[in-house]
């Protein structure tokens, strides 16, 4: 076994139990989501980075088996300008070996050379941050928007819930799945793209999910309906499921897809 394979197998073996506690609804393992945030500067850095993602990196990711790739810009949230990339990995071995597989792609090496060779005085981006999540068992893969939700005015909402300990975090996941909160989301128009338990990143223990709306007005309408729903009132006041017992912080970012996003 070479070093790359050994690293991939080792990381996969250590991380997988935390990422997936069972098979998906059809017996397959839930996907692993890598969420990247690239911090940029206003000006030519933004346009140059967009060209790189559209023409070089995302095609290489697809060739490496990472698809569909979501690419989003910030509408409301911290640290704009920034680009978020959502990479759905098909297995625990995909993530730790991805960089090596991309680097071994001759088409990528050739197309990326000018971008990767930029000097420190004119860097490709300011910083890259990343987190790793295991898909919820009841929503094991990315849900690609379709119909009106795939229109040009669509908007995405990225939410992260932090808990004070692992047991509380698992209780919130239980509330979403067995408690029926995800089903309630769907009923009132809060349309899931993914739900994931964070296993690598800041602010642990936590979970992150993404919703999609036809437009900003649809978002306001759906959250209003959710807040007034009797089922939510009952669920959110159930002992063991109240915010005071299982949540400490909520972080929220509104995103729009780039023109080259595959989600």
PDB file of N, CA, C and O in Angstrom, residues 184-230:
ATOM      1  N   UNK A 184     -41.645  18.476   8.586  1.00  0.00           N
ATOM      2  CA  UNK A 184     -42.347  19.742   8.758  1.00  0.00           C
ATOM      3  C   UNK A 184     -41.741  20.816   7.857  1.00  0.00           C
ATOM      4  O   UNK A 184     -42.465  21.614   7.245  1.00  0.00           O
ATOM      5  N   UNK A 185     -40.419  20.854   7.765  1.00  0.00           N
ATOM      6  CA  UNK A 185     -39.755  21.777   6.850  1.00  0.00           C
ATOM      7  C   UNK A 185     -40.343  21.644   5.441  1.00  0.00           C
ATOM      8  O   UNK A 185     -40.719  22.633   4.802  1.00  0.00           O
ATOM      9  N   UNK A 186     -40.374  20.430   4.949  1.00  0.00           N
ATOM     10  CA  UNK A 186     -40.854  20.202   3.583  1.00  0.00           C
ATOM     11  C   UNK A 186     -42.294  20.685   3.421  1.00  0.00           C
ATOM     12  O   UNK A 186     -42.653  21.269   2.392  1.00  0.00           O
ATOM     13  N   UNK A 187     -43.111  20.430   4.411  1.00  0.00           N
ATOM     14  CA  UNK A 187     -44.539  20.758   4.312  1.00  0.00           C
ATOM     15  C   UNK A 187     -44.784  22.255   4.192  1.00  0.00           C
ATOM     16  O   UNK A 187     -45.706  22.689   3.500  1.00  0.00           O
ATOM     17  N   UNK A 188     -43.946  23.070   4.853  1.00  0.00           N
ATOM     18  CA  UNK A 188     -44.187  24.516   4.845  1.00  0.00           C
ATOM     19  C   UNK A 188     -43.347  25.255   3.797  1.00  0.00           C
ATOM     20  O   UNK A 188     -43.427  26.477   3.699  1.00  0.00           O
ATOM     21  N   UNK A 189     -42.539  24.519   3.021  1.00  0.00           N
ATOM     22  CA  UNK A 189     -41.764  25.167   1.972  1.00  0.00           C
ATOM     23  C   UNK A 189     -40.323  25.470   2.306  1.00  0.00           C
ATOM     24  O   UNK A 189     -39.676  26.254   1.607  1.00  0.00           O
ATOM     25  N   UNK A 190     -39.802  24.859   3.379  1.00  0.00           N
ATOM     26  CA  UNK A 190     -38.376  24.944   3.696  1.00  0.00           C
ATOM     27  C   UNK A 190     -37.718  23.734   3.044  1.00  0.00           C
ATOM     28  O   UNK A 190     -37.711  22.643   3.597  1.00  0.00           O
ATOM     29  N   UNK A 191     -37.171  23.919   1.856  1.00  0.00           N
ATOM     30  CA  UNK A 191     -36.768  22.816   0.983  1.00  0.00           C
ATOM     31  C   UNK A 191     -35.316  22.422   1.212  1.00  0.00           C
ATOM     32  O   UNK A 191     -34.402  23.196   0.900  1.00  0.00           O
ATOM     33  N   UNK A 192     -35.044  21.215   1.736  1.00  0.00           N
ATOM     34  CA  UNK A 192     -33.668  20.833   2.053  1.00  0.00           C
ATOM     35  C   UNK A 192     -32.804  20.591   0.817  1.00  0.00           C
ATOM     36  O   UNK A 192     -33.268  20.038  -0.184  1.00  0.00           O
ATOM     37  N   UNK A 193     -31.559  21.013   0.905  1.00  0.00           N
ATOM     38  CA  UNK A 193     -30.520  20.627  -0.049  1.00  0.00           C
ATOM     39  C   UNK A 193     -29.636  19.559   0.588  1.00  0.00           C
ATOM     40  O   UNK A 193     -29.311  18.550  -0.025  1.00  0.00           O
ATOM     41  N   UNK A 194     -29.250  19.764   1.849  1.00  0.00           N
ATOM     42  CA  UNK A 194     -28.545  18.738   2.607  1.00  0.00           C
ATOM     43  C   UNK A 194     -28.692  19.021   4.093  1.00  0.00           C
ATOM     44  O   UNK A 194     -28.968  20.146   4.510  1.00  0.00           O
ATOM     45  N   UNK A 195     -28.497  17.972   4.887  1.00  0.00           N
ATOM     46  CA  UNK A 195     -28.354  18.065   6.337  1.00  0.00           C
ATOM     47  C   UNK A 195     -27.117  17.261   6.705  1.00  0.00           C
ATOM     48  O   UNK A 195     -26.981  16.109   6.284  1.00  0.00           O
ATOM     49  N   UNK A 196     -26.205  17.851   7.501  1.00  0.00           N
ATOM     50  CA  UNK A 196     -24.995  17.134   7.854  1.00  0.00           C
ATOM     51  C   UNK A 196     -24.560  17.381   9.285  1.00  0.00           C
ATOM     52  O   UNK A 196     -24.737  18.471   9.833  1.00  0.00           O
ATOM     53  N   UNK A 197     -23.998  16.349   9.873  1.00  0.00           N
ATOM     54  CA  UNK A 197     -23.388  16.459  11.200  1.00  0.00           C
ATOM     55  C   UNK A 197     -21.921  16.821  11.033  1.00  0.00           C
ATOM     56  O   UNK A 197     -21.163  16.123  10.346  1.00  0.00           O
ATOM     57  N   UNK A 198     -21.493  17.937  11.628  1.00  0.00           N
ATOM     58  CA  UNK A 198     -20.116  18.385  11.482  1.00  0.00           C
ATOM     59  C   UNK A 198     -19.183  17.515  12.324  1.00  0.00           C
ATOM     60  O   UNK A 198     -19.425  17.305  13.514  1.00  0.00           O
ATOM     61  N   UNK A 199     -18.120  17.030  11.682  1.00  0.00           N
ATOM     62  CA  UNK A 199     -17.136  16.224  12.407  1.00  0.00           C
ATOM     63  C   UNK A 199     -15.742  16.831  12.379  1.00  0.00           C
ATOM     64  O   UNK A 199     -14.907  16.509  13.212  1.00  0.00           O
ATOM     65  N   UNK A 200     -15.482  17.722  11.419  1.00  0.00           N
ATOM     66  CA  UNK A 200     -14.213  18.448  11.364  1.00  0.00           C
ATOM     67  C   UNK A 200     -14.537  19.894  11.030  1.00  0.00           C
ATOM     68  O   UNK A 200     -15.258  20.176  10.076  1.00  0.00           O
ATOM     69  N   UNK A 201     -14.029  20.818  11.830  1.00  0.00           N
ATOM     70  CA  UNK A 201     -14.288  22.231  11.613  1.00  0.00           C
ATOM     71  C   UNK A 201     -14.335  22.967  12.934  1.00  0.00           C
ATOM     72  O   UNK A 201     -14.016  22.414  13.991  1.00  0.00           O
ATOM     73  N   UNK A 202     -14.756  24.219  12.895  1.00  0.00           N
ATOM     74  CA  UNK A 202     -14.832  25.017  14.109  1.00  0.00           C
ATOM     75  C   UNK A 202     -16.216  24.903  14.725  1.00  0.00           C
ATOM     76  O   UNK A 202     -17.182  24.500  14.076  1.00  0.00           O
ATOM     77  N   UNK A 203     -16.324  25.286  16.016  1.00  0.00           N
ATOM     78  CA  UNK A 203     -17.618  25.345  16.675  1.00  0.00           C
ATOM     79  C   UNK A 203     -18.270  24.013  16.972  1.00  0.00           C
ATOM     80  O   UNK A 203     -19.495  23.936  17.089  1.00  0.00           O
ATOM     81  N   UNK A 204     -17.486  22.955  17.087  1.00  0.00           N
ATOM     82  CA  UNK A 204     -18.056  21.642  17.389  1.00  0.00           C
ATOM     83  C   UNK A 204     -18.469  21.555  18.858  1.00  0.00           C
ATOM     84  O   UNK A 204     -17.877  22.218  19.706  1.00  0.00           O
ATOM     85  N   UNK A 205     -19.485  20.733  19.167  1.00  0.00           N
ATOM     86  CA  UNK A 205     -20.318  19.929  18.268  1.00  0.00           C
ATOM     87  C   UNK A 205     -21.377  20.784  17.584  1.00  0.00           C
ATOM     88  O   UNK A 205     -21.916  21.723  18.181  1.00  0.00           O
ATOM     89  N   UNK A 206     -21.662  20.445  16.333  1.00  0.00           N
ATOM     90  CA  UNK A 206     -22.621  21.236  15.578  1.00  0.00           C
ATOM     91  C   UNK A 206     -23.143  20.446  14.389  1.00  0.00           C
ATOM     92  O   UNK A 206     -22.602  19.393  14.021  1.00  0.00           O
ATOM     93  N   UNK A 207     -24.183  20.957  13.792  1.00  0.00           N
ATOM     94  CA  UNK A 207     -24.716  20.426  12.544  1.00  0.00           C
ATOM     95  C   UNK A 207     -24.947  21.591  11.606  1.00  0.00           C
ATOM     96  O   UNK A 207     -25.102  22.736  12.025  1.00  0.00           O
ATOM     97  N   UNK A 208     -24.942  21.307  10.312  1.00  0.00           N
ATOM     98  CA  UNK A 208     -25.161  22.326   9.296  1.00  0.00           C
ATOM     99  C   UNK A 208     -26.160  21.808   8.278  1.00  0.00           C
ATOM    100  O   UNK A 208     -26.135  20.627   7.928  1.00  0.00           O
ATOM    101  N   UNK A 209     -27.033  22.700   7.839  1.00  0.00           N
ATOM    102  CA  UNK A 209     -27.934  22.307   6.756  1.00  0.00           C
ATOM    103  C   UNK A 209     -28.130  23.470   5.800  1.00  0.00           C
ATOM    104  O   UNK A 209     -27.849  24.628   6.123  1.00  0.00           O
ATOM    105  N   UNK A 210     -28.607  23.133   4.598  1.00  0.00           N
ATOM    106  CA  UNK A 210     -28.856  24.134   3.562  1.00  0.00           C
ATOM    107  C   UNK A 210     -30.268  23.959   3.030  1.00  0.00           C
ATOM    108  O   UNK A 210     -30.730  22.837   2.796  1.00  0.00           O
ATOM    109  N   UNK A 211     -30.932  25.085   2.834  1.00  0.00           N
ATOM    110  CA  UNK A 211     -32.271  25.121   2.262  1.00  0.00           C
ATOM    111  C   UNK A 211     -32.238  25.936   0.973  1.00  0.00           C
ATOM    112  O   UNK A 211     -31.362  26.779   0.786  1.00  0.00           O
ATOM    113  N   UNK A 212     -33.205  25.676   0.091  1.00  0.00           N
ATOM    114  CA  UNK A 212     -33.320  26.452  -1.133  1.00  0.00           C
ATOM    115  C   UNK A 212     -34.738  26.982  -1.265  1.00  0.00           C
ATOM    116  O   UNK A 212     -35.708  26.315  -0.895  1.00  0.00           O
ATOM    117  N   UNK A 213     -34.840  28.212  -1.788  1.00  0.00           N
ATOM    118  CA  UNK A 213     -36.134  28.864  -1.978  1.00  0.00           C
ATOM    119  C   UNK A 213     -36.196  29.436  -3.391  1.00  0.00           C
ATOM    120  O   UNK A 213     -35.172  29.789  -3.976  1.00  0.00           O
ATOM    121  N   UNK A 214     -37.412  29.559  -3.889  1.00  0.00           N
ATOM    122  CA  UNK A 214     -37.595  30.122  -5.225  1.00  0.00           C
ATOM    123  C   UNK A 214     -37.064  31.549  -5.300  1.00  0.00           C
ATOM    124  O   UNK A 214     -36.491  31.962  -6.304  1.00  0.00           O
ATOM    125  N   UNK A 215     -37.246  32.309  -4.221  1.00  0.00           N
ATOM    126  CA  UNK A 215     -36.726  33.665  -4.141  1.00  0.00           C
ATOM    127  C   UNK A 215     -36.787  34.105  -2.675  1.00  0.00           C
ATOM    128  O   UNK A 215     -37.206  33.333  -1.792  1.00  0.00           O
ATOM    129  N   UNK A 216     -36.378  35.338  -2.394  1.00  0.00           N
ATOM    130  CA  UNK A 216     -36.357  35.820  -1.017  1.00  0.00           C
ATOM    131  C   UNK A 216     -37.753  35.928  -0.426  1.00  0.00           C
ATOM    132  O   UNK A 216     -37.952  35.685   0.772  1.00  0.00           O
ATOM    133  N   UNK A 217     -38.739  36.274  -1.249  1.00  0.00           N
ATOM    134  CA  UNK A 217     -40.112  36.360  -0.748  1.00  0.00           C
ATOM    135  C   UNK A 217     -40.612  34.988  -0.311  1.00  0.00           C
ATOM    136  O   UNK A 217     -41.306  34.862   0.714  1.00  0.00           O
ATOM    137  N   UNK A 218     -40.262  33.951  -1.067  1.00  0.00           N
ATOM    138  CA  UNK A 218     -40.664  32.593  -0.689  1.00  0.00           C
ATOM    139  C   UNK A 218     -40.005  32.174   0.616  1.00  0.00           C
ATOM    140  O   UNK A 218     -40.616  31.451   1.422  1.00  0.00           O
ATOM    141  N   UNK A 219     -38.778  32.623   0.842  1.00  0.00           N
ATOM    142  CA  UNK A 219     -38.107  32.318   2.102  1.00  0.00           C
ATOM    143  C   UNK A 219     -38.858  32.927   3.277  1.00  0.00           C
ATOM    144  O   UNK A 219     -39.110  32.257   4.285  1.00  0.00           O
ATOM    145  N   UNK A 220     -39.206  34.200   3.171  1.00  0.00           N
ATOM    146  CA  UNK A 220     -39.925  34.860   4.254  1.00  0.00           C
ATOM    147  C   UNK A 220     -41.272  34.175   4.523  1.00  0.00           C
ATOM    148  O   UNK A 220     -41.659  33.983   5.677  1.00  0.00           O
ATOM    149  N   UNK A 221     -41.961  33.815   3.470  1.00  0.00           N
ATOM    150  CA  UNK A 221     -43.267  33.166   3.616  1.00  0.00           C
ATOM    151  C   UNK A 221     -43.125  31.808   4.315  1.00  0.00           C
ATOM    152  O   UNK A 221     -43.899  31.473   5.214  1.00  0.00           O
ATOM    153  N   UNK A 222     -42.120  31.020   3.906  1.00  0.00           N
ATOM    154  CA  UNK A 222     -41.946  29.683   4.467  1.00  0.00           C
ATOM    155  C   UNK A 222     -41.565  29.736   5.943  1.00  0.00           C
ATOM    156  O   UNK A 222     -42.117  28.996   6.767  1.00  0.00           O
ATOM    157  N   UNK A 223     -40.628  30.615   6.310  1.00  0.00           N
ATOM    158  CA  UNK A 223     -40.244  30.705   7.718  1.00  0.00           C
ATOM    159  C   UNK A 223     -41.397  31.236   8.577  1.00  0.00           C
ATOM    160  O   UNK A 223     -41.569  30.826   9.727  1.00  0.00           O
ATOM    161  N   UNK A 224     -42.204  32.124   8.007  1.00  0.00           N
ATOM    162  CA  UNK A 224     -43.370  32.603   8.741  1.00  0.00           C
ATOM    163  C   UNK A 224     -44.364  31.478   9.007  1.00  0.00           C
ATOM    164  O   UNK A 224     -44.888  31.354  10.125  1.00  0.00           O
ATOM    165  N   UNK A 225     -44.606  30.654   7.984  1.00  0.00           N
ATOM    166  CA  UNK A 225     -45.520  29.533   8.149  1.00  0.00           C
ATOM    167  C   UNK A 225     -44.974  28.532   9.159  1.00  0.00           C
ATOM    168  O   UNK A 225     -45.729  27.954   9.962  1.00  0.00           O
ATOM    169  N   UNK A 226     -43.683  28.316   9.128  1.00  0.00           N
ATOM    170  CA  UNK A 226     -43.059  27.382  10.072  1.00  0.00           C
ATOM    171  C   UNK A 226     -43.243  27.862  11.507  1.00  0.00           C
ATOM    172  O   UNK A 226     -43.630  27.088  12.395  1.00  0.00           O
ATOM    173  N   UNK A 227     -42.965  29.126  11.750  1.00  0.00           N
ATOM    174  CA  UNK A 227     -43.072  29.657  13.107  1.00  0.00           C
ATOM    175  C   UNK A 227     -44.475  29.622  13.670  1.00  0.00           C
ATOM    176  O   UNK A 227     -44.657  29.526  14.889  1.00  0.00           O
ATOM    177  N   UNK A 228     -45.485  29.684  12.791  1.00  0.00           N
ATOM    178  CA  UNK A 228     -46.871  29.672  13.245  1.00  0.00           C
ATOM    179  C   UNK A 228     -47.487  28.284  13.296  1.00  0.00           C
ATOM    180  O   UNK A 228     -48.606  28.106  13.765  1.00  0.00           O
ATOM    181  N   UNK A 229     -46.764  27.275  12.814  1.00  0.00           N
ATOM    182  CA  UNK A 229     -47.350  25.943  12.681  1.00  0.00           C
ATOM    183  C   UNK A 229     -47.546  25.287  14.050  1.00  0.00           C
ATOM    184  O   UNK A 229     -46.604  25.235  14.854  1.00  0.00           O
ATOM    185  N   UNK A 230     -48.732  24.756  14.343  1.00  0.00           N
ATOM    186  CA  UNK A 230     -48.980  24.119  15.642  1.00  0.00           C
ATOM    187  C   UNK A 230     -48.068  22.923  15.904  1.00  0.00           C
ATOM    188  O   UNK A 230     -47.693  22.662  17.058  1.00  0.00           O
TER     189      UNK A 230
END
